[in-house]
Amino acid sequence: MDFKHQNRRKFLVTGSAAGAGLVAGVAGLVSPARAAGLAPTPSMRGGSNNYRPGAPLVDKIGGGGFWMTGTVLRAGDGAPLEGIRIQVWAHTTEGHERDVQSHGATLTQADGTFRLEMPQIVPAFGQPHGHLACDVAEFETVFMRPVMKRASDTTLNADFVLQPA
């Protein structure tokens, strides 16, 4: 292949053996980074606002109608974590973030997923957002404050990758 007259797009699109070798070489560089493991979720500064240690495990918060969902994985190998306690709280149609009735906790399933039904989240300080915490002894505590794309959304997802303590 004559490299003097090739631009980058033409070089990658041609499908030549040299181009395939370059792509394979680049892919090989990416694989070791994945093998190094899944990085832990950083705790959000200020995410613990209105956190209530020991919030009760509940089937749902208030009248429901909105779903907080997510997955909890172990840092490094990405294994799903079962039985991890996730606390959820938010400013909703039924209460403020600081109100006891706006807090509840749930446990993850065998596949690491969790779901907790709660009242519709409404904007607080101009943003519709939820709060989540994972504060189990076996892992480093993580607080999250995900923001919804639209106030009319009826679900919010938050995924945790936990670092063993």
Short mmCIF file of C-alpha atoms in Angstrom, two decimals:
data_model
loop_
_atom_site.label_atom_id
_atom_site.label_comp_id
_atom_site.label_asym_id
_atom_site.label_seq_id
_atom_site.Cartn_x
_atom_site.Cartn_y
_atom_site.Cartn_z
CA MET A 1 0.00 0.00 0.00
CA ASP A 2 1.29 3.46 -0.92
CA PHE A 3 0.92 5.54 2.27
CA LYS A 4 2.07 8.79 0.65
CA HIS A 5 -1.29 9.35 -1.05
CA GLN A 6 -3.62 8.04 1.64
CA ASN A 7 -5.59 10.20 4.03
CA ARG A 8 -6.77 8.77 7.35
CA ARG A 9 -10.38 8.13 6.24
CA LYS A 10 -9.33 6.46 2.98
CA PHE A 11 -6.73 4.38 4.83
CA LEU A 12 -9.24 2.99 7.37
CA VAL A 13 -12.04 2.48 4.84
CA THR A 14 -9.97 0.62 2.25
CA GLY A 15 -9.95 -2.55 4.32
CA SER A 16 -6.39 -3.29 3.30
CA ALA A 17 -4.31 -5.77 5.21
CA ALA A 18 -2.24 -2.90 6.60
CA GLY A 19 -5.40 -1.09 7.71
CA ALA A 20 -6.75 -4.26 9.32
CA GLY A 21 -3.45 -4.76 11.10
CA LEU A 22 -3.53 -1.22 12.45
CA VAL A 23 -7.12 -1.59 13.68
CA ALA A 24 -6.27 -4.94 15.30
CA GLY A 25 -3.25 -3.35 16.97
CA VAL A 26 -5.34 -0.48 18.32
CA ALA A 27 -7.98 -2.94 19.57
CA GLY A 28 -5.21 -4.84 21.37
CA LEU A 29 -4.26 -1.66 23.19
CA VAL A 30 -7.85 -1.21 24.41
CA SER A 31 -8.26 -4.74 25.79
CA PRO A 32 -5.68 -4.46 28.61
CA ALA A 33 -7.48 -1.35 29.91
CA ARG A 34 -10.70 -3.37 30.20
CA ALA A 35 -8.88 -6.23 31.87
CA ALA A 36 -7.63 -3.85 34.57
CA GLY A 37 -11.19 -3.77 35.94
CA LEU A 38 -14.25 -1.68 36.48
CA ALA A 39 -13.53 1.58 38.30
CA PRO A 40 -15.58 2.40 41.41
CA THR A 41 -18.29 5.07 41.32
CA PRO A 42 -17.04 8.23 43.03
CA SER A 43 -19.25 9.58 45.80
CA MET A 44 -20.86 12.85 44.80
CA ARG A 45 -19.79 15.79 46.90
CA GLY A 46 -22.94 17.12 48.56
CA GLY A 47 -24.89 14.01 47.61
CA SER A 48 -25.53 13.18 51.26
CA ASN A 49 -27.81 16.21 51.63
CA ASN A 50 -30.81 15.15 53.80
CA TYR A 51 -29.49 11.58 54.12
CA ARG A 52 -31.09 9.59 56.98
CA PRO A 53 -28.94 6.75 58.29
CA GLY A 54 -30.99 3.59 58.74
CA ALA A 55 -33.96 4.57 56.57
CA PRO A 56 -36.35 1.60 56.65
CA LEU A 57 -36.61 -1.07 53.94
CA VAL A 58 -39.91 -0.43 52.15
CA ASP A 59 -41.93 -1.94 49.31
CA LYS A 60 -42.54 1.58 47.99
CA ILE A 61 -42.38 5.18 49.12
CA GLY A 62 -45.74 6.94 49.36
CA GLY A 63 -48.32 6.43 46.63
CA GLY A 64 -45.79 5.49 43.97
CA GLY A 65 -46.05 6.12 40.23
CA PHE A 66 -42.33 6.81 39.65
CA TRP A 67 -39.52 4.22 39.51
CA MET A 68 -35.96 4.61 40.78
CA THR A 69 -33.88 1.83 39.24
CA GLY A 70 -30.27 0.78 38.96
CA THR A 71 -27.59 -1.85 39.17
CA VAL A 72 -24.89 -2.47 41.77
CA LEU A 73 -21.63 -4.09 40.68
CA ARG A 74 -18.32 -4.79 42.44
CA ALA A 75 -15.35 -2.69 41.33
CA GLY A 76 -12.67 -4.65 39.52
CA ASP A 77 -14.46 -7.73 38.23
CA GLY A 78 -17.92 -6.17 37.69
CA ALA A 79 -19.73 -8.96 39.53
CA PRO A 80 -23.38 -8.14 40.41
CA LEU A 81 -23.93 -7.66 44.13
CA GLU A 82 -26.99 -9.17 45.81
CA GLY A 83 -28.54 -7.94 49.05
CA ILE A 84 -26.95 -4.48 48.95
CA ARG A 85 -29.01 -1.83 50.73
CA ILE A 86 -29.75 1.26 48.60
CA GLN A 87 -31.42 4.26 50.22
CA VAL A 88 -33.52 6.56 48.02
CA TRP A 89 -34.93 10.01 48.76
CA ALA A 90 -36.13 12.97 46.73
CA HIS A 91 -38.33 16.03 46.52
CA THR A 92 -41.62 14.57 45.25
CA THR A 93 -45.27 15.42 44.76
CA GLU A 94 -45.82 14.06 48.29
CA GLY A 95 -42.95 15.60 50.24
CA HIS A 96 -39.58 17.29 50.46
CA GLU A 97 -36.14 15.64 50.56
CA ARG A 98 -35.88 16.36 54.28
CA ASP A 99 -39.23 14.70 55.15
CA VAL A 100 -39.14 11.23 56.76
CA GLN A 101 -41.88 9.98 54.40
CA SER A 102 -39.71 10.84 51.38
CA HIS A 103 -37.04 8.27 52.36
CA GLY A 104 -36.89 4.51 51.94
CA ALA A 105 -34.48 1.71 51.18
CA THR A 106 -34.47 -1.43 49.07
CA LEU A 107 -32.15 -4.39 48.49
CA THR A 108 -30.52 -5.51 45.25
CA GLN A 109 -31.55 -8.77 43.57
CA ALA A 110 -29.22 -11.64 42.56
CA ASP A 111 -28.40 -9.86 39.28
CA GLY A 112 -27.44 -6.67 41.16
CA THR A 113 -30.54 -4.72 40.08
CA PHE A 114 -32.84 -2.69 42.30
CA ARG A 115 -36.20 -0.98 41.78
CA LEU A 116 -38.11 1.20 44.19
CA GLU A 117 -41.43 2.83 43.41
CA MET A 118 -41.99 6.30 44.82
CA PRO A 119 -44.04 9.45 44.12
CA GLN A 120 -43.18 11.55 41.06
CA ILE A 121 -39.95 13.50 41.51
CA VAL A 122 -40.39 17.26 41.06
CA PRO A 123 -37.75 19.95 40.58
CA ALA A 124 -35.92 21.23 43.65
CA PHE A 125 -33.52 24.13 43.17
CA GLY A 126 -34.44 24.13 39.48
CA GLN A 127 -33.56 20.48 38.79
CA PRO A 128 -35.63 17.30 39.04
CA HIS A 129 -33.25 14.91 40.80
CA GLY A 130 -33.08 11.99 43.17
CA HIS A 131 -30.68 11.01 45.90
CA LEU A 132 -29.30 7.53 46.46
CA ALA A 133 -26.88 6.11 48.98
CA CYS A 134 -25.11 2.82 49.41
CA ASP A 135 -23.77 2.65 52.94
CA VAL A 136 -23.06 -0.98 53.74
CA ALA A 137 -20.06 -1.92 55.90
CA GLU A 138 -18.45 -4.19 53.27
CA PHE A 139 -18.03 -1.38 50.72
CA GLU A 140 -17.01 2.28 50.64
CA THR A 141 -20.03 4.59 51.04
CA VAL A 142 -21.26 6.19 47.83
CA PHE A 143 -23.79 9.02 47.53
CA MET A 144 -25.33 9.87 44.14
CA ARG A 145 -27.56 12.70 42.93
CA PRO A 146 -28.69 11.89 39.37
CA VAL A 147 -30.61 14.58 37.48
CA MET A 148 -33.57 13.73 35.24
CA LYS A 149 -33.55 14.86 31.61
CA ARG A 150 -37.15 16.11 31.91
CA ALA A 151 -39.37 16.74 34.93
CA SER A 152 -42.05 14.63 33.20
CA ASP A 153 -39.87 11.46 33.18
CA THR A 154 -41.33 8.65 35.28
CA THR A 155 -38.08 6.73 35.85
CA LEU A 156 -34.57 7.56 36.92
CA ASN A 157 -31.67 5.10 36.75
CA ALA A 158 -28.52 5.16 38.88
CA ASP A 159 -25.80 2.53 38.64
CA PHE A 160 -23.24 1.90 41.39
CA VAL A 161 -19.82 0.27 41.14
CA LEU A 162 -18.69 -0.36 44.71
CA GLN A 163 -15.16 -0.57 46.09
CA PRO A 164 -14.70 -3.11 48.89
CA ALA A 165 -13.88 -1.36 52.18
#
